[in-house]
mmCIF file of C-alpha atoms in Angstrom:
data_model
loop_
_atom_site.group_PDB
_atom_site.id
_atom_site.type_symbol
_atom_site.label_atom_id
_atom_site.label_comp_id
_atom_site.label_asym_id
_atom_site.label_seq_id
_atom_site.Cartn_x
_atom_site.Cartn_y
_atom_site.Cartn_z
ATOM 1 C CA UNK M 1 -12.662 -9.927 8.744
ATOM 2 C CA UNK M 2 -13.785 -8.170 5.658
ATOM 3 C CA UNK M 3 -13.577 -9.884 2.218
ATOM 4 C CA UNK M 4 -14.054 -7.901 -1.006
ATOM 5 C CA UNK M 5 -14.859 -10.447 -4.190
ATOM 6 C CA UNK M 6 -14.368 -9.847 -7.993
ATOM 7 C CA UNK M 7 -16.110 -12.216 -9.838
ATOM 8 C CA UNK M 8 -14.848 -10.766 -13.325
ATOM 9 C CA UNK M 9 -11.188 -11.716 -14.041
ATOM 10 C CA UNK M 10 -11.489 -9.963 -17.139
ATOM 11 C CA UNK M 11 -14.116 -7.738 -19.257
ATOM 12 C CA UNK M 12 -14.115 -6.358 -22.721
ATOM 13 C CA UNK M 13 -16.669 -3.482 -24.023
ATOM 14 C CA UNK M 14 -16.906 -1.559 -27.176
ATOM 15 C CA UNK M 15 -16.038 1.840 -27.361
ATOM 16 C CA UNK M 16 -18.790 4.180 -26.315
ATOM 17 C CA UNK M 17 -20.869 1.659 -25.253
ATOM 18 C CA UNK M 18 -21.987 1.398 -21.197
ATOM 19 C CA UNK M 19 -20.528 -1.693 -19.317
ATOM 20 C CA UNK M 20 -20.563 -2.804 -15.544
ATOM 21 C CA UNK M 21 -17.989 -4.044 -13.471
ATOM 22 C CA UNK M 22 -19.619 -6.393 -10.630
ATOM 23 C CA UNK M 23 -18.215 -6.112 -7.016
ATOM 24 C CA UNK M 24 -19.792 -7.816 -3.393
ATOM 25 C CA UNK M 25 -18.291 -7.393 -0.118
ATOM 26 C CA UNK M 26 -18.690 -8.974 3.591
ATOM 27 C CA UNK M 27 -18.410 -6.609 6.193
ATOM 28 C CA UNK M 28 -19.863 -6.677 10.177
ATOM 29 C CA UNK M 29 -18.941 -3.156 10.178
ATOM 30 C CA UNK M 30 -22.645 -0.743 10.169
ATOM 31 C CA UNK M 31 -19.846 2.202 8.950
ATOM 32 C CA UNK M 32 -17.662 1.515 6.079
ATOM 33 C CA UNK M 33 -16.781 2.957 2.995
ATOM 34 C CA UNK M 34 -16.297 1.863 -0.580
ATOM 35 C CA UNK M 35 -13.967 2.594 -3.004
ATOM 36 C CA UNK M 36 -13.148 2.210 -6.804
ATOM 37 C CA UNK M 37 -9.656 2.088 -8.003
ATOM 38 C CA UNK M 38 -8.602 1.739 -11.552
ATOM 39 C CA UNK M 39 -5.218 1.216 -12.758
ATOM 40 C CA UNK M 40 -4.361 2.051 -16.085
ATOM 41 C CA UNK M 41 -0.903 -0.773 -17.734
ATOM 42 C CA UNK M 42 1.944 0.620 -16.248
ATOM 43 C CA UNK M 43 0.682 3.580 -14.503
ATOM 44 C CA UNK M 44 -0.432 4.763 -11.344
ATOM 45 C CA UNK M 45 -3.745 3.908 -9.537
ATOM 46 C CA UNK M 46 -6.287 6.590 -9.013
ATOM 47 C CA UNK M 47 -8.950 6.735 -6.997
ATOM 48 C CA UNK M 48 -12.274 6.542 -9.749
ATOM 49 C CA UNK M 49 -15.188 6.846 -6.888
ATOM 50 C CA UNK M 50 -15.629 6.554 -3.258
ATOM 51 C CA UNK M 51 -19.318 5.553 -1.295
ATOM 52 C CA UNK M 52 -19.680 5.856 2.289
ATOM 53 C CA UNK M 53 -21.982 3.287 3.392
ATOM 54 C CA UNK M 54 -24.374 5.295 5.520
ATOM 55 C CA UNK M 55 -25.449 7.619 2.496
ATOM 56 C CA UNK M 56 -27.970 5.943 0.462
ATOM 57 C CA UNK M 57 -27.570 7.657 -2.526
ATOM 58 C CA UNK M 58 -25.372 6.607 -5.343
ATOM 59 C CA UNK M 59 -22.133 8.324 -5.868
ATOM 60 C CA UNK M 60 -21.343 9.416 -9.377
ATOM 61 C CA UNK M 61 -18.182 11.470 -10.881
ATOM 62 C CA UNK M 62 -18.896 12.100 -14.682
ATOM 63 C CA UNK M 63 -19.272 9.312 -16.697
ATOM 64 C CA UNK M 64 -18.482 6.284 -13.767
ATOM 65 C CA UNK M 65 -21.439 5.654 -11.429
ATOM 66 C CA UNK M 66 -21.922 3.390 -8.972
ATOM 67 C CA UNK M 67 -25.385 0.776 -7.864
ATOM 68 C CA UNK M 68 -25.030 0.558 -4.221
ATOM 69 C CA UNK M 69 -27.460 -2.148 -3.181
ATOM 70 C CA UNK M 70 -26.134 -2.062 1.084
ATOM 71 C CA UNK M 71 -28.447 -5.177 1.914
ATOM 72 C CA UNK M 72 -27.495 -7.124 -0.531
ATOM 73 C CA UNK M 73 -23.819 -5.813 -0.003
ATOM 74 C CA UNK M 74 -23.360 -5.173 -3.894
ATOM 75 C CA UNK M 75 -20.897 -2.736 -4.962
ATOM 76 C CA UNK M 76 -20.862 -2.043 -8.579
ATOM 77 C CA UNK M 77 -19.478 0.162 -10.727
ATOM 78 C CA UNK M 78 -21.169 1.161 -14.158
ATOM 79 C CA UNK M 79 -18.858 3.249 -16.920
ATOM 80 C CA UNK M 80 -21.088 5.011 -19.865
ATOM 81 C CA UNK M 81 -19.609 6.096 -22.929
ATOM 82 C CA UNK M 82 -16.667 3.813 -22.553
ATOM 83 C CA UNK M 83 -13.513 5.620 -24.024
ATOM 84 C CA UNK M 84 -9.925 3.619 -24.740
ATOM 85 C CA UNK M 85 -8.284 5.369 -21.739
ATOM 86 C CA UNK M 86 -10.652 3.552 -19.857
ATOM 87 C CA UNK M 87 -8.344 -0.045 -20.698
ATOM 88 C CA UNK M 88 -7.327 -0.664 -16.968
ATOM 89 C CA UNK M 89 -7.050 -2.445 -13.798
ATOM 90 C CA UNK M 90 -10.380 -1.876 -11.882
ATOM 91 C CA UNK M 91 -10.462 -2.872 -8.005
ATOM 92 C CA UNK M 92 -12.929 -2.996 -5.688
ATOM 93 C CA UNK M 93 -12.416 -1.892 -1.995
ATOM 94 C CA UNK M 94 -13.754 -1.805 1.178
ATOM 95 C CA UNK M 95 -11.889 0.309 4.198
ATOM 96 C CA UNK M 96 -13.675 -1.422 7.517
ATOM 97 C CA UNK M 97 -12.600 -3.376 10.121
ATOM 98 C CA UNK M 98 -10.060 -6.167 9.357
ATOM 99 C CA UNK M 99 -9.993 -7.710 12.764
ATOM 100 C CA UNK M 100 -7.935 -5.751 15.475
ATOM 101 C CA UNK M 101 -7.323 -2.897 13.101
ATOM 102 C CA UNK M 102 -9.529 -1.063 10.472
ATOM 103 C CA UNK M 103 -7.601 -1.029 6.501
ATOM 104 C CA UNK M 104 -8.596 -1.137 2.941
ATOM 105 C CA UNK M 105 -9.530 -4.584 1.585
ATOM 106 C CA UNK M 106 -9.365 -5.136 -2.286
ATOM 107 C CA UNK M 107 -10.443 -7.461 -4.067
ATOM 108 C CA UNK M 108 -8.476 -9.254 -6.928
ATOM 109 C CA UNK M 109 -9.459 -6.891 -9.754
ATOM 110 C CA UNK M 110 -11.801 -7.142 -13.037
ATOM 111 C CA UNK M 111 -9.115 -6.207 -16.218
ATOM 112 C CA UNK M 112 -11.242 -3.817 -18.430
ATOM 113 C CA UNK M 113 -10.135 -4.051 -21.980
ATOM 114 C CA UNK M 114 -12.051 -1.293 -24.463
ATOM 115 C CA UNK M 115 -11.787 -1.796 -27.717
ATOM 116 C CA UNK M 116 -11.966 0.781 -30.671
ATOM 117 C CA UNK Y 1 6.457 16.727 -7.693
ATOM 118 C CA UNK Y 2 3.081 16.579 -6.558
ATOM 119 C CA UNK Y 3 1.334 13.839 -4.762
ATOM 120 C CA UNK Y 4 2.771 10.443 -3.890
ATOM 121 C CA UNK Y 5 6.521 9.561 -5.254
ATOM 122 C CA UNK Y 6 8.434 6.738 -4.916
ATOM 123 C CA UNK Y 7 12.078 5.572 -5.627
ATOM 124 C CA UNK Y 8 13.174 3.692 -7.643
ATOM 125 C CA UNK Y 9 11.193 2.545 -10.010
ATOM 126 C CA UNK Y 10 12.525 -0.582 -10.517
ATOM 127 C CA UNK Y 11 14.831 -2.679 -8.174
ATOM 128 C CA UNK Y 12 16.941 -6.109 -8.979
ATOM 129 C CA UNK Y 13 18.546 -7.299 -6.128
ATOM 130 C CA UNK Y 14 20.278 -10.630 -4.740
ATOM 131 C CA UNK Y 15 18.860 -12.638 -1.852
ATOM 132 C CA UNK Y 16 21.516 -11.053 0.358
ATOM 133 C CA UNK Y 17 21.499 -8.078 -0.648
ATOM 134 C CA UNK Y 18 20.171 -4.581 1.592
ATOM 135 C CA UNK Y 19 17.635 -2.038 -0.503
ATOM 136 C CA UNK Y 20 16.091 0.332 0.556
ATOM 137 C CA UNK Y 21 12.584 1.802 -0.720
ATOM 138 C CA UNK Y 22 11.828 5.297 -0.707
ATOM 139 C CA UNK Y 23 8.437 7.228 -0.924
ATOM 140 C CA UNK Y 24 7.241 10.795 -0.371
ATOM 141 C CA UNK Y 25 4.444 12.407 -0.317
ATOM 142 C CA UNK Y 26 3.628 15.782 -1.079
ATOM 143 C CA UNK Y 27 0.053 16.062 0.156
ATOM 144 C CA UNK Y 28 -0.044 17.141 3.640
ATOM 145 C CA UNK Y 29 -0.962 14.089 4.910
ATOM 146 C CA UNK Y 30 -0.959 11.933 7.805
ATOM 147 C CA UNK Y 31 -1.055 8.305 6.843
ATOM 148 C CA UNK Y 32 1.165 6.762 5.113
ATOM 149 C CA UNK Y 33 1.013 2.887 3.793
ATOM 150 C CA UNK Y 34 3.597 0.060 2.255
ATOM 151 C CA UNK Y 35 1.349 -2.223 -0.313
ATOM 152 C CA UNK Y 36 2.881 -5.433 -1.842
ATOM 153 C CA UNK Y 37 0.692 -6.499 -5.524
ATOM 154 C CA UNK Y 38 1.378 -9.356 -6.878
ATOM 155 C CA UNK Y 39 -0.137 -10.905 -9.776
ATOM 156 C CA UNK Y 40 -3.596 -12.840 -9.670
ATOM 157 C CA UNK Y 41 -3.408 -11.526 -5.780
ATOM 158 C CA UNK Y 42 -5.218 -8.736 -4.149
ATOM 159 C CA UNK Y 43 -3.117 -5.855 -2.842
ATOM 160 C CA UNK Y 44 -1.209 -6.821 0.808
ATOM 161 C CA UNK Y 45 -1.444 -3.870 3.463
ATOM 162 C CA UNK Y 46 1.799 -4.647 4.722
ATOM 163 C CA UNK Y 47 2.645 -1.611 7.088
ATOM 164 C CA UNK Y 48 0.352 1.330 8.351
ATOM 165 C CA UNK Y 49 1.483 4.591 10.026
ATOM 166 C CA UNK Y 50 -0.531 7.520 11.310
ATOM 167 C CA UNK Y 51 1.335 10.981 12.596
ATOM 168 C CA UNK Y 52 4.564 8.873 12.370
ATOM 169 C CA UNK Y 53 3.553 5.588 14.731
ATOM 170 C CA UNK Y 54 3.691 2.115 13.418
ATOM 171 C CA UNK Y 55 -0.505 1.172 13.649
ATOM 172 C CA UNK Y 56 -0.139 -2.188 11.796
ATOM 173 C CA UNK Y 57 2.070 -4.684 10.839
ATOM 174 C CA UNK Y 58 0.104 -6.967 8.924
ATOM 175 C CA UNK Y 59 2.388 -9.756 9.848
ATOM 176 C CA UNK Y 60 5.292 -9.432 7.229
ATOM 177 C CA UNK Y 61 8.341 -11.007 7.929
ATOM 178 C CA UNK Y 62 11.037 -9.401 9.552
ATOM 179 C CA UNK Y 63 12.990 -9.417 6.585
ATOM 180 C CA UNK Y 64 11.051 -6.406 5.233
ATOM 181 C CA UNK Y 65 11.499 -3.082 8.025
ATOM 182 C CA UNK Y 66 9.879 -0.091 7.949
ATOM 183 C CA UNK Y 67 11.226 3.308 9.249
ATOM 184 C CA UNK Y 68 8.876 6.735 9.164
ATOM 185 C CA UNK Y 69 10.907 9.676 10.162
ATOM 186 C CA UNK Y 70 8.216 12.053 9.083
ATOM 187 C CA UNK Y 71 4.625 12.586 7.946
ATOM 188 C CA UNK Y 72 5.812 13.200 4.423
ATOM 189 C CA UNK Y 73 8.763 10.101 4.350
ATOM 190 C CA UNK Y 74 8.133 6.268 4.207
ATOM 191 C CA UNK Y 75 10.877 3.894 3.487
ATOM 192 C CA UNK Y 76 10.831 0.156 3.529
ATOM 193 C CA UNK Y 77 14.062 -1.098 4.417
ATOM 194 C CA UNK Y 78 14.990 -5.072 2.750
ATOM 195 C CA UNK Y 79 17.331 -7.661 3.533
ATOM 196 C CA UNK Y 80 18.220 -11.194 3.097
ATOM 197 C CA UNK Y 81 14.716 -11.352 0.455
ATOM 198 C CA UNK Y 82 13.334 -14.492 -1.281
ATOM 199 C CA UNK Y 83 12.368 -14.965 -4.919
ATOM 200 C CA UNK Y 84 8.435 -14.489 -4.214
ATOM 201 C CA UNK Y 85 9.233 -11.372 -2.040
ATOM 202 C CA UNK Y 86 9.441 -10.241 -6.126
ATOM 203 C CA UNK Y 87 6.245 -7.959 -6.603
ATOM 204 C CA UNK Y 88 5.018 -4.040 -7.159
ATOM 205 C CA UNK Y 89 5.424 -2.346 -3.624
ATOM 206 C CA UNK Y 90 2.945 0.429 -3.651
ATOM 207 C CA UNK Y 91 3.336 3.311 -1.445
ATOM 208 C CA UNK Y 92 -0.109 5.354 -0.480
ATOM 209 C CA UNK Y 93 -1.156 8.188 1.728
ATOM 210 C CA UNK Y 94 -4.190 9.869 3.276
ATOM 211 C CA UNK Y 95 -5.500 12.284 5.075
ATOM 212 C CA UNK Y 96 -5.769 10.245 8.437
ATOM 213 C CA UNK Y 97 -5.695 6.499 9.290
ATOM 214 C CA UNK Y 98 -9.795 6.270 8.549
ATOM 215 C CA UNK Y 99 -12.117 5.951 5.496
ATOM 216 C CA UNK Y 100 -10.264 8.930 3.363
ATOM 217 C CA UNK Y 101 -9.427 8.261 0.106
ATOM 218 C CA UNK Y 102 -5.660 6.587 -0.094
ATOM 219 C CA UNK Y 103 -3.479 8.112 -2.896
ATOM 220 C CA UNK Y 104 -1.081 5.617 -4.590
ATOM 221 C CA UNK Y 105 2.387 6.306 -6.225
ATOM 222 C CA UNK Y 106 3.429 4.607 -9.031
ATOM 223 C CA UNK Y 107 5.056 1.660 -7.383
ATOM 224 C CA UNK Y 108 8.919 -0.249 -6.899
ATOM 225 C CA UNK Y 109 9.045 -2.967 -9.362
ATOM 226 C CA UNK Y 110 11.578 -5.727 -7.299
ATOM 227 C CA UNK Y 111 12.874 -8.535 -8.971
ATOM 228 C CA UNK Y 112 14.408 -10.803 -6.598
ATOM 229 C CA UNK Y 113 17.347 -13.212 -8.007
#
């Protein structure tokens, strides 16, 4: 079974400054992907950035990169320039195997608070 | 509308009571998913279908019953709920049942009484 773990209940950051959300994962799997999520109070979740195991190189989309360390099985996710719309929900994924069946496991979530 | 909707938006209902969810999706997809979020929790795959067949049950109670009559509908069908069935039911598609990037909607807020 795959397990997807959080260790951040809850992070604060000044704006424009650079924080990092922390994220590690168990998987058997040797193809997997990992995901990003953020969810903004009361609004939808959107997909922030996706990693598929087997590339080694670091997926970025603007200002959110991630530090993909695949021994180690570390998963997280750095935000530069930190902006208030960035005040959200963050989880951490990991689409593998879950026993008979492959899904998305997330983890419990790091609440991102940026203050002005 | 445009990507994944769902309806309604917010839900009280008695324990014996019968709701029904609703969500759509207007991405061409072929997976669709039922979520349940509750607070301090991670999210619960509850249901999974690809091209219209049930591929997991994620061993919810029978209380809570799916029905997919298309690619683009998903509805969660509820009866006879408990108090801590109370939670955000997120609805999500994808391309296919694999690694592609699930898109959420905004969620069914159910209060159960």
């Amino acid at each position: 079974a795959q397990t997807v773990t959080q260790s951040q209940p809850e992070m604060s950051v000044q704006e424009a400054e650079t924080v990092t959300l922390s994220c590690t994962y168990d998987t058997s799997e040797s193809n997997y992907y990992l995901f990003w999520y953020k969810q903004p109070p009361s609004r939808q979740m959107i997909l922030v950035i996706r990693q598929e195991a087997y590339k080694q190189q670091n997926a970025t989309e603007n200002r959110f990169s991630v530090n993909f360390q695949k021994a180690a099985k570390s998963f997280s996710l750095k935000i530069s320039d930190s902006q208030l719309g960035d005040t959200a929900m963050y989880f951490c994924a990991s689409w593998g195997s879950g026993g008979s069946n492959y899904k998305l496991t997330f983890g419990k979530g790091t609440l991102l608070t940026v203050n002005p | 509308e445009t990507g994944v909707t769902q309806t309604p938006r917010h839900l009280v209902m008695g324990m014996t009571n019968k709701k029904s969810l609703k969500c759509e999706q207007h991405l061409g997809h072929n997976a669709m998913y039922w979520y349940k979020q509750s607070a301090k929790k991670p999210l619960e795959l509850m249901f999974v279908y690809n091209f219209k067949e049930q591929t997991e049950n994620n061993s919810v109670p029978s209380r809570f019953s799916p029905e997919c009559p298309n690619s683009s509908h998903l509805f969660l069908h509820l009866h006879t709920l408990q108090p801590e069935d109370s939670a955000l039911y997120l609805c999500a598609s994808s391309q296919s049942g694999g690694g592609d990037t699930q898109y959420f909607g905004p969620g069914t807020r159910l209060t159960v009484l």
